[in-house]
JSON list of C-alpha atoms in Angstrom, two decimals:
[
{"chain": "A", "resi": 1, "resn": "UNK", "atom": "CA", "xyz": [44.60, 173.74, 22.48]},
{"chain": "A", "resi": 2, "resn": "UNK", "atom": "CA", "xyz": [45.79, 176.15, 25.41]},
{"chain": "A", "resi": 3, "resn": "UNK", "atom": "CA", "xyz": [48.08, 178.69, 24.94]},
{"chain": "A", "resi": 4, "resn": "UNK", "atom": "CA", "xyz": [51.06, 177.77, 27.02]},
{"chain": "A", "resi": 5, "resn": "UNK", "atom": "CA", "xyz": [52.10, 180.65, 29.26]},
{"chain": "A", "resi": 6, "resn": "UNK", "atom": "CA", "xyz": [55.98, 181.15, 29.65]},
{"chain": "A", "resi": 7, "resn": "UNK", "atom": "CA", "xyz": [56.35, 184.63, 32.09]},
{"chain": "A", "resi": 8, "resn": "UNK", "atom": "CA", "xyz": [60.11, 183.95, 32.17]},
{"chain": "A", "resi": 9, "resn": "UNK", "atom": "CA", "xyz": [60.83, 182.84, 28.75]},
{"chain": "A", "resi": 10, "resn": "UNK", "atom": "CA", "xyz": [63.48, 186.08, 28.59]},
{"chain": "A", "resi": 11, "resn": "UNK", "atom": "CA", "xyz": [65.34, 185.27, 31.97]},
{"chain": "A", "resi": 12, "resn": "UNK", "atom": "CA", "xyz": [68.24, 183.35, 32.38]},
{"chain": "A", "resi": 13, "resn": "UNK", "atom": "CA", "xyz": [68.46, 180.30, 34.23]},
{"chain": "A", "resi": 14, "resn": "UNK", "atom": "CA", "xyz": [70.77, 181.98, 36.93]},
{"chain": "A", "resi": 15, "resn": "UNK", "atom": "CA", "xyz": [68.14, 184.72, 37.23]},
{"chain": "A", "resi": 16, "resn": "UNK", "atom": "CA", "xyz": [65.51, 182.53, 37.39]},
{"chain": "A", "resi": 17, "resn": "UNK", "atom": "CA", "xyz": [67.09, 180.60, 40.52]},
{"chain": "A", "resi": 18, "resn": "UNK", "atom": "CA", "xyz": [68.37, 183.77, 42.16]},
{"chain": "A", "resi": 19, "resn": "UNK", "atom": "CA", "xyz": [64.02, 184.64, 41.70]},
{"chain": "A", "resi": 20, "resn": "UNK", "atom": "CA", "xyz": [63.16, 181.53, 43.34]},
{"chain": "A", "resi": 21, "resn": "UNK", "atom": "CA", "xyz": [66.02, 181.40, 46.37]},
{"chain": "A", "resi": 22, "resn": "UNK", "atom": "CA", "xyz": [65.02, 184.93, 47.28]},
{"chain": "A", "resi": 23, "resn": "UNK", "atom": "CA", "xyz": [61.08, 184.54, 46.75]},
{"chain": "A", "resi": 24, "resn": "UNK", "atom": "CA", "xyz": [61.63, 181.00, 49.09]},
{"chain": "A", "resi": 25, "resn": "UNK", "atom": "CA", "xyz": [60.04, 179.13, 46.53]},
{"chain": "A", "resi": 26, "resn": "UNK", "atom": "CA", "xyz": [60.89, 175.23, 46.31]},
{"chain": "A", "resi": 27, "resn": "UNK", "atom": "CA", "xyz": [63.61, 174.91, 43.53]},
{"chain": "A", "resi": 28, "resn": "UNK", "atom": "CA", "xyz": [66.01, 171.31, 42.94]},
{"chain": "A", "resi": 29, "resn": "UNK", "atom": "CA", "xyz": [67.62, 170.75, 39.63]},
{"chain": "A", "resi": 30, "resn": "UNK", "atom": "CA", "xyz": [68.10, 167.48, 38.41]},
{"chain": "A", "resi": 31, "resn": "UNK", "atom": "CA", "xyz": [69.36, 165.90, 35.25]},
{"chain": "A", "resi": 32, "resn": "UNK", "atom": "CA", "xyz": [67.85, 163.19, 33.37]},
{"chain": "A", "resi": 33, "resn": "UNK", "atom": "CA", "xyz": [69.80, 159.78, 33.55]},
{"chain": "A", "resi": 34, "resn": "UNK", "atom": "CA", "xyz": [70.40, 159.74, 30.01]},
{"chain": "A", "resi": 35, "resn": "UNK", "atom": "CA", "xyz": [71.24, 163.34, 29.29]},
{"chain": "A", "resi": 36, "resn": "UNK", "atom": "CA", "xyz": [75.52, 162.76, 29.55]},
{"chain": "A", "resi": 37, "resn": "UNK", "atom": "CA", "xyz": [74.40, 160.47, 26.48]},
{"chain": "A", "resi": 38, "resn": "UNK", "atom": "CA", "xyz": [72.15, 162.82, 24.40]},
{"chain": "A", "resi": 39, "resn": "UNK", "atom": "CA", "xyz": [73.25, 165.36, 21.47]},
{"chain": "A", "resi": 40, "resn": "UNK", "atom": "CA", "xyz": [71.35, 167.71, 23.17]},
{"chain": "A", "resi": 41, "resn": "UNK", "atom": "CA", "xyz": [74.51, 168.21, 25.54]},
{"chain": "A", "resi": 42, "resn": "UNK", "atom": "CA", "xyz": [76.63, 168.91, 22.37]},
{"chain": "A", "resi": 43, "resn": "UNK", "atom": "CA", "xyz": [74.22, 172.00, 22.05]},
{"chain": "A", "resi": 44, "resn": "UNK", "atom": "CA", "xyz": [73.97, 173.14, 25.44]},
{"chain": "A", "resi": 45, "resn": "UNK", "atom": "CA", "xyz": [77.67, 173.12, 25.47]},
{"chain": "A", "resi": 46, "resn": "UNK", "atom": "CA", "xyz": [78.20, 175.27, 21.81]},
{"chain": "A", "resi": 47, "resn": "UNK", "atom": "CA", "xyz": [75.56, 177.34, 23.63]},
{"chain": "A", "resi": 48, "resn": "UNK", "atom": "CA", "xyz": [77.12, 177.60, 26.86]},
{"chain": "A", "resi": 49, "resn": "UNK", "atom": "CA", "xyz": [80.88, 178.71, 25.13]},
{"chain": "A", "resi": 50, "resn": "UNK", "atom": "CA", "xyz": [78.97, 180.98, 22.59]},
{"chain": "A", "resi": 51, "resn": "UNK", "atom": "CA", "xyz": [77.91, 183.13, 25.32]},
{"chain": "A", "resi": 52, "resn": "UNK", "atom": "CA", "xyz": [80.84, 183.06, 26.82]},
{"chain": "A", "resi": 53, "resn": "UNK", "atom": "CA", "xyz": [82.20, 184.88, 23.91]},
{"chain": "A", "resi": 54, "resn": "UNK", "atom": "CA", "xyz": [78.75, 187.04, 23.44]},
{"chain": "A", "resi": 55, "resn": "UNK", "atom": "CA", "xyz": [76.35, 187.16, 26.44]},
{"chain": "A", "resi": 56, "resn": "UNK", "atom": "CA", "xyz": [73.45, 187.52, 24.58]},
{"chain": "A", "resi": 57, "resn": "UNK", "atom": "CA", "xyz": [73.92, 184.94, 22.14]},
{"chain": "A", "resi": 58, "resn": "UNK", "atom": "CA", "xyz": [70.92, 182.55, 23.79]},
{"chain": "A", "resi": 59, "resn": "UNK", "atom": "CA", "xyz": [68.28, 185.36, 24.01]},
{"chain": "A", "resi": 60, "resn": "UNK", "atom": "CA", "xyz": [68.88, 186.46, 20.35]},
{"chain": "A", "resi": 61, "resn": "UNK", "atom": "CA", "xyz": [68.54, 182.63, 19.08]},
{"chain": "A", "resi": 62, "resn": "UNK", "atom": "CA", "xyz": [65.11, 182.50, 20.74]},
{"chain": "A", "resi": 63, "resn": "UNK", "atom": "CA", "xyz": [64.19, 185.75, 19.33]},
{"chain": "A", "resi": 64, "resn": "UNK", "atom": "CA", "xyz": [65.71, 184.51, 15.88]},
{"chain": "A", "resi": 65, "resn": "UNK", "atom": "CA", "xyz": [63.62, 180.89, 16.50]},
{"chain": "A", "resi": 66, "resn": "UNK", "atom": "CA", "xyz": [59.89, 182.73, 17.43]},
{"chain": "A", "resi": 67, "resn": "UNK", "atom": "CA", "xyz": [59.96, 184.40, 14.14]},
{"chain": "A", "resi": 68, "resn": "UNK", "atom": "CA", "xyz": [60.35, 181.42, 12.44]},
{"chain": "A", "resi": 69, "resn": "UNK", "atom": "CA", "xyz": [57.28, 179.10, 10.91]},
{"chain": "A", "resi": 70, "resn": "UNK", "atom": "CA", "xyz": [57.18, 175.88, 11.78]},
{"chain": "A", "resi": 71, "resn": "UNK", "atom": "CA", "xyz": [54.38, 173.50, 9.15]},
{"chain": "A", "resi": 72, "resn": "UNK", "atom": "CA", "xyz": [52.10, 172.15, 10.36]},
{"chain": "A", "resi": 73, "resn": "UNK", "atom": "CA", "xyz": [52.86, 168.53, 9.48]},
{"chain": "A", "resi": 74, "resn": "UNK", "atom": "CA", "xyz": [56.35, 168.13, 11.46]},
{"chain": "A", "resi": 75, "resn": "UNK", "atom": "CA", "xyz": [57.85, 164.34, 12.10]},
{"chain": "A", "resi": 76, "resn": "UNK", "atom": "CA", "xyz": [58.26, 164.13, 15.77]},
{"chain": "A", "resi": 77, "resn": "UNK", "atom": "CA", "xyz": [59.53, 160.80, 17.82]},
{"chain": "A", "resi": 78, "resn": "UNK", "atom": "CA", "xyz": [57.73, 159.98, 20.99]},
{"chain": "A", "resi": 79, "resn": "UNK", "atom": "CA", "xyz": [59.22, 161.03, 23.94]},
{"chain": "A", "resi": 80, "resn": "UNK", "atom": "CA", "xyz": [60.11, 158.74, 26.69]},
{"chain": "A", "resi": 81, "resn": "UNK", "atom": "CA", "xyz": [60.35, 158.86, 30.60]},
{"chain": "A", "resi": 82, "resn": "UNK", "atom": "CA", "xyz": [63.43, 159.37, 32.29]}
]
């Protein structure tokens, strides 16, 4: 497999788009059809009022989440298209 390369893994979205607007790079943002359904919003919104309260509440989860060891044998569903 290739190693996935992720330069801005430590940016937040806002910076990220700021990066883009001023670099005049080509940047939409559009949500799936089925996201106002999915649990996922549930977390993005515990997410979204825990930094509210702590700002750097998301970057110390994904520090917290890339120490962590995942086996090798994990259940996974097959993902769909939007």
């Amino acid at each position: 497999p290739v190693p996935r390369c992720k330069p801005l893994r430590h940016a937040y979205e806002k910076e990220i788009v700021l990066y883009a607007h001023f670099k005049g790079l080509g940047y939409f943002s559009t949500e799936c059809g089925y996201s106002p359904q999915a649990y996922r919003s549930h977390a993005r919104n515990l997410l979204k009022d825990l930094e509210a309260t702590r700002g750097n509440v998301v970057a110390a989860l994904g520090h917290s989440g890339r120490r962590l060891v995942v086996g090798k044998e994990v259940a996974t569903k097959r993902l769909e298209g939007c």
